[in-house]
PDB file of C-alpha atoms in Angstrom:
ATOM      1  CA  MET N1344     114.200  89.434 123.706  1.00 52.00           C
ATOM      2  CA  ASN N1345     113.728  86.668 126.266  1.00 58.00           C
ATOM      3  CA  ARG N1346     110.113  87.571 126.951  1.00 58.00           C
ATOM      4  CA  PRO N1347     107.541  85.142 125.491  1.00 58.00           C
ATOM      5  CA  PRO N1348     104.790  86.793 123.448  1.00 65.00           C
ATOM      6  CA  THR N1349     101.786  87.827 125.513  1.00 62.00           C
ATOM      7  CA  SER N1350      99.480  85.959 123.140  1.00 65.00           C
ATOM      8  CA  ASP N1351     101.245  82.678 124.021  1.00 63.00           C
ATOM      9  CA  LEU N1352     100.418  83.131 127.702  1.00 58.00           C
ATOM     10  CA  LEU N1353      96.845  84.216 127.088  1.00 59.00           C
ATOM     11  CA  ASP N1354      96.247  81.143 124.908  1.00 64.00           C
ATOM     12  CA  ASP N1355      97.959  78.795 127.381  1.00 64.00           C
ATOM     13  CA  GLU N1356      95.225  76.600 128.888  1.00 68.00           C
ATOM     14  CA  SER N1357      97.502  75.588 131.780  1.00 64.00           C
ATOM     15  CA  VAL N1358      97.352  79.144 133.154  1.00 63.00           C
ATOM     16  CA  GLU N1359      93.875  79.600 134.548  1.00 72.00           C
ATOM     17  CA  LYS N1360      91.974  82.854 134.375  1.00 74.00           C
ATOM     18  CA  GLU N1361      91.104  83.393 137.977  1.00 92.00           C
ATOM     19  CA  VAL N1362      90.608  86.041 140.602  1.00 94.00           C
ATOM     20  CA  LEU N1363      92.187  85.740 144.031  1.00 95.00           C
ATOM     21  CA  ILE N1364      90.784  87.919 146.807  1.00 96.00           C
ATOM     22  CA  THR N1365      92.804  89.096 149.789  1.00 95.00           C
ATOM     23  CA  ARG N1366      90.945  90.829 152.600  1.00 95.00           C
ATOM     24  CA  SER N1367      92.871  93.474 154.483  1.00 89.00           C
ATOM     25  CA  GLY N1368      93.115  92.852 158.199  1.00 86.00           C
ATOM     26  CA  LYS N1369      94.390  96.364 158.887  1.00 90.00           C
ATOM     27  CA  MET N1370      92.052  98.534 156.834  1.00 92.00           C
ATOM     28  CA  LYS N1371      88.285  98.301 157.133  1.00 93.00           C
ATOM     29  CA  ASN N1372      86.321  97.463 153.954  1.00 96.00           C
ATOM     30  CA  THR N1373      89.465  96.942 151.867  1.00 97.00           C
ATOM     31  CA  ASN N1374      90.175  94.070 149.484  1.00 97.00           C
ATOM     32  CA  VAL N1375      92.877  93.333 146.939  1.00 97.00           C
ATOM     33  CA  TYR N1376      91.800  91.420 143.826  1.00 97.00           C
ATOM     34  CA  LYS N1377      94.532  89.611 141.906  1.00 97.00           C
ATOM     35  CA  ILE N1378      93.219  89.085 138.379  1.00 96.00           C
ATOM     36  CA  MET N1379      95.228  86.672 136.252  1.00 95.00           C
ATOM     37  CA  LYS N1380      95.775  87.131 132.496  1.00 92.00           C
ATOM     38  CA  GLU N1381      94.919  90.836 132.564  1.00 93.00           C
ATOM     39  CA  ASP N1382      96.867  94.049 132.122  1.00 92.00           C
ATOM     40  CA  HIS N1383      96.564  97.832 132.140  1.00 94.00           C
ATOM     41  CA  THR N1384      93.538  97.811 129.826  1.00 94.00           C
ATOM     42  CA  LEU N1385      91.210  96.224 132.360  1.00 95.00           C
ATOM     43  CA  GLY N1386      93.012  97.735 135.346  1.00 96.00           C
ATOM     44  CA  SER N1387      92.523 101.278 134.153  1.00 97.00           C
ATOM     45  CA  MET N1388      88.894 100.831 133.064  1.00 97.00           C
ATOM     46  CA  LEU N1389      87.846  99.031 136.226  1.00 98.00           C
ATOM     47  CA  THR N1390      89.639 101.461 138.538  1.00 98.00           C
ATOM     48  CA  GLN N1391      87.930 104.419 136.849  1.00 98.00           C
ATOM     49  CA  GLU N1392      84.539 102.720 137.098  1.00 98.00           C
ATOM     50  CA  LEU N1393      85.079 101.928 140.792  1.00 98.00           C
ATOM     51  CA  LEU N1394      85.895 105.577 141.486  1.00 98.00           C
ATOM     52  CA  GLU N1395      82.811 106.715 139.549  1.00 97.00           C
ATOM     53  CA  ASN N1396      80.758 104.322 141.693  1.00 96.00           C
ATOM     54  CA  ASN N1397      81.963 106.009 144.913  1.00 96.00           C
ATOM     55  CA  ALA N1398      84.852 103.843 146.033  1.00 97.00           C
ATOM     56  CA  MET N1399      86.802 105.600 148.776  1.00 97.00           C
ATOM     57  CA  PHE N1400      89.954 104.290 147.089  1.00 98.00           C
ATOM     58  CA  ALA N1401      90.575 102.259 143.941  1.00 98.00           C
ATOM     59  CA  GLY N1402      93.894 101.634 142.291  1.00 98.00           C
ATOM     60  CA  TYR N1403      95.671  98.919 140.368  1.00 98.00           C
ATOM     61  CA  ILE N1404      99.204  97.794 139.680  1.00 97.00           C
ATOM     62  CA  ASN N1405     100.813  95.453 137.194  1.00 96.00           C
ATOM     63  CA  PRO N1406     103.838  94.456 139.290  1.00 93.00           C
ATOM     64  CA  HIS N1407     106.098  93.633 136.326  1.00 92.00           C
ATOM     65  CA  PRO N1408     105.713  93.739 132.530  1.00 88.00           C
ATOM     66  CA  PHE N1409     106.634  90.049 132.276  1.00 87.00           C
ATOM     67  CA  GLU N1410     103.922  89.044 134.768  1.00 90.00           C
ATOM     68  CA  HIS N1411     100.448  88.857 133.312  1.00 89.00           C
ATOM     69  CA  PHE N1412      98.212  89.821 136.192  1.00 95.00           C
ATOM     70  CA  ILE N1413      97.029  92.936 137.953  1.00 97.00           C
ATOM     71  CA  ASN N1414      96.240  93.711 141.576  1.00 97.00           C
ATOM     72  CA  ILE N1415      93.279  96.013 142.183  1.00 98.00           C
ATOM     73  CA  ARG N1416      92.856  97.498 145.666  1.00 98.00           C
ATOM     74  CA  VAL N1417      89.356  98.662 146.594  1.00 98.00           C
ATOM     75  CA  GLN N1418      88.280 100.462 149.765  1.00 98.00           C
ATOM     76  CA  THR N1419      84.662 101.351 150.423  1.00 97.00           C
ATOM     77  CA  ASP N1420      82.604 103.031 153.115  1.00 95.00           C
ATOM     78  CA  ASP N1421      80.050 101.167 155.209  1.00 92.00           C
ATOM     79  CA  ASN N1422      77.307 101.420 152.545  1.00 94.00           C
ATOM     80  CA  LYS N1423      78.765  98.714 150.261  1.00 95.00           C
ATOM     81  CA  SER N1424      81.373  96.029 150.603  1.00 97.00           C
ATOM     82  CA  PRO N1425      84.307  95.985 148.173  1.00 97.00           C
ATOM     83  CA  ASP N1426      82.869  92.782 146.654  1.00 97.00           C
ATOM     84  CA  GLU N1427      79.482  94.418 146.009  1.00 97.00           C
ATOM     85  CA  LEU N1428      81.125  97.512 144.528  1.00 98.00           C
ATOM     86  CA  ILE N1429      83.411  95.593 142.178  1.00 97.00           C
ATOM     87  CA  ILE N1430      80.506  93.425 140.977  1.00 97.00           C
ATOM     88  CA  ASP N1431      78.377  96.534 140.346  1.00 97.00           C
ATOM     89  CA  SER N1432      81.282  98.232 138.555  1.00 98.00           C
ATOM     90  CA  ILE N1433      81.896  95.223 136.312  1.00 97.00           C
ATOM     91  CA  ALA N1434      78.190  95.125 135.400  1.00 97.00           C
ATOM     92  CA  SER N1435      78.292  98.835 134.601  1.00 97.00           C
ATOM     93  CA  LEU N1436      81.391  98.378 132.421  1.00 97.00           C
ATOM     94  CA  LYS N1437      79.731  95.517 130.543  1.00 97.00           C
ATOM     95  CA  GLY N1438      76.807  97.812 129.731  1.00 97.00           C
ATOM     96  CA  LYS N1439      79.106 100.580 128.515  1.00 97.00           C
ATOM     97  CA  ILE N1440      81.095  98.171 126.350  1.00 96.00           C
ATOM     98  CA  GLN N1441      77.883  96.758 124.880  1.00 97.00           C
ATOM     99  CA  ASN N1442      76.765 100.299 123.996  1.00 96.00           C
ATOM    100  CA  ILE N1443      80.072 100.936 122.240  1.00 96.00           C
ATOM    101  CA  GLU N1444      79.783  97.658 120.329  1.00 96.00           C
ATOM    102  CA  GLU N1445      76.231  98.488 119.221  1.00 97.00           C
ATOM    103  CA  ALA N1446      77.259 101.984 118.098  1.00 96.00           C
ATOM    104  CA  PHE N1447      80.203 100.533 116.173  1.00 95.00           C
ATOM    105  CA  ASP N1448      78.007  97.907 114.500  1.00 95.00           C
ATOM    106  CA  LYS N1449      75.493 100.579 113.487  1.00 94.00           C
ATOM    107  CA  ALA N1450      78.206 102.873 112.123  1.00 95.00           C
ATOM    108  CA  LEU N1451      79.818 100.004 110.222  1.00 93.00           C
ATOM    109  CA  LYS N1452      76.491  98.987 108.727  1.00 92.00           C
ATOM    110  CA  ASN N1453      75.832 102.589 107.637  1.00 91.00           C
ATOM    111  CA  PHE N1454      79.350 102.902 106.241  1.00 88.00           C
ATOM    112  CA  THR N1455      79.270  99.693 104.202  1.00 83.00           C
ATOM    113  CA  GLY N1456      75.562  99.653 103.445  1.00 72.00           C
ATOM    114  CA  ASP N1457      75.779  95.872 103.696  1.00 58.00           C
ATOM    115  CA  SER N1458      73.848  94.318 106.570  1.00 53.00           C
ATOM    116  CA  ASP N1459      74.857  90.785 105.480  1.00 54.00           C
ATOM    117  CA  MET N1460      78.497  91.507 106.335  1.00 50.00           C
ATOM    118  CA  MET N1461      77.987  91.137 110.081  1.00 51.00           C
ATOM    119  CA  GLN N1462      77.326  87.889 111.861  1.00 52.00           C
ATOM    120  CA  HIS N1463      75.130  87.620 114.942  1.00 50.00           C
ATOM    121  CA  ASP N1464      78.061  86.772 117.227  1.00 51.00           C
ATOM    122  CA  SER N1465      79.650  90.204 116.602  1.00 53.00           C
ATOM    123  CA  HIS N1466      82.619  88.803 114.673  1.00 52.00           C
ATOM    124  CA  TYR N1467      83.026  90.056 111.158  1.00 50.00           C
ATOM    125  CA  SER N1468      83.489  87.666 108.258  1.00 51.00           C
ATOM    126  CA  ASP N1469      84.869  90.376 105.978  1.00 51.00           C
ATOM    127  CA  SER N1470      88.585  89.770 105.378  1.00 51.00           C
ATOM    128  CA  ARG N1471      89.337  93.446 106.072  1.00 49.00           C
ATOM    129  CA  TRP N1472      88.815  92.744 109.787  1.00 50.00           C
ATOM    130  CA  ASN N1473      91.062  89.683 110.038  1.00 47.00           C
TER     131      ASN N1473
END
């Protein structure tokens, strides 16, 4: 296949991880966020979180499988701007992911019975996880 491995792009320092914001001139309280080096994983989670946080509309697209970015469109009512809502949704997602990580660490510790296996930076030194 002619497609370079995704890991090569994600490790490429010349491709910056950035977010570009486009404000809609036609639709009130609507922004499109182009997020580089991301795919359906983040797009799906963030869209769901935006909808749970009362976005009027939230959706994402990965324009092409060979392009490693997503576009997320967010429309809000007058209570919050799209920027405020996406920042709140990202903070909420971080909290949920941290809860999952803590639950996993606790379950792993109970399963192995070895508290020395885990390092403080949440990466496991045990060769089974490499």
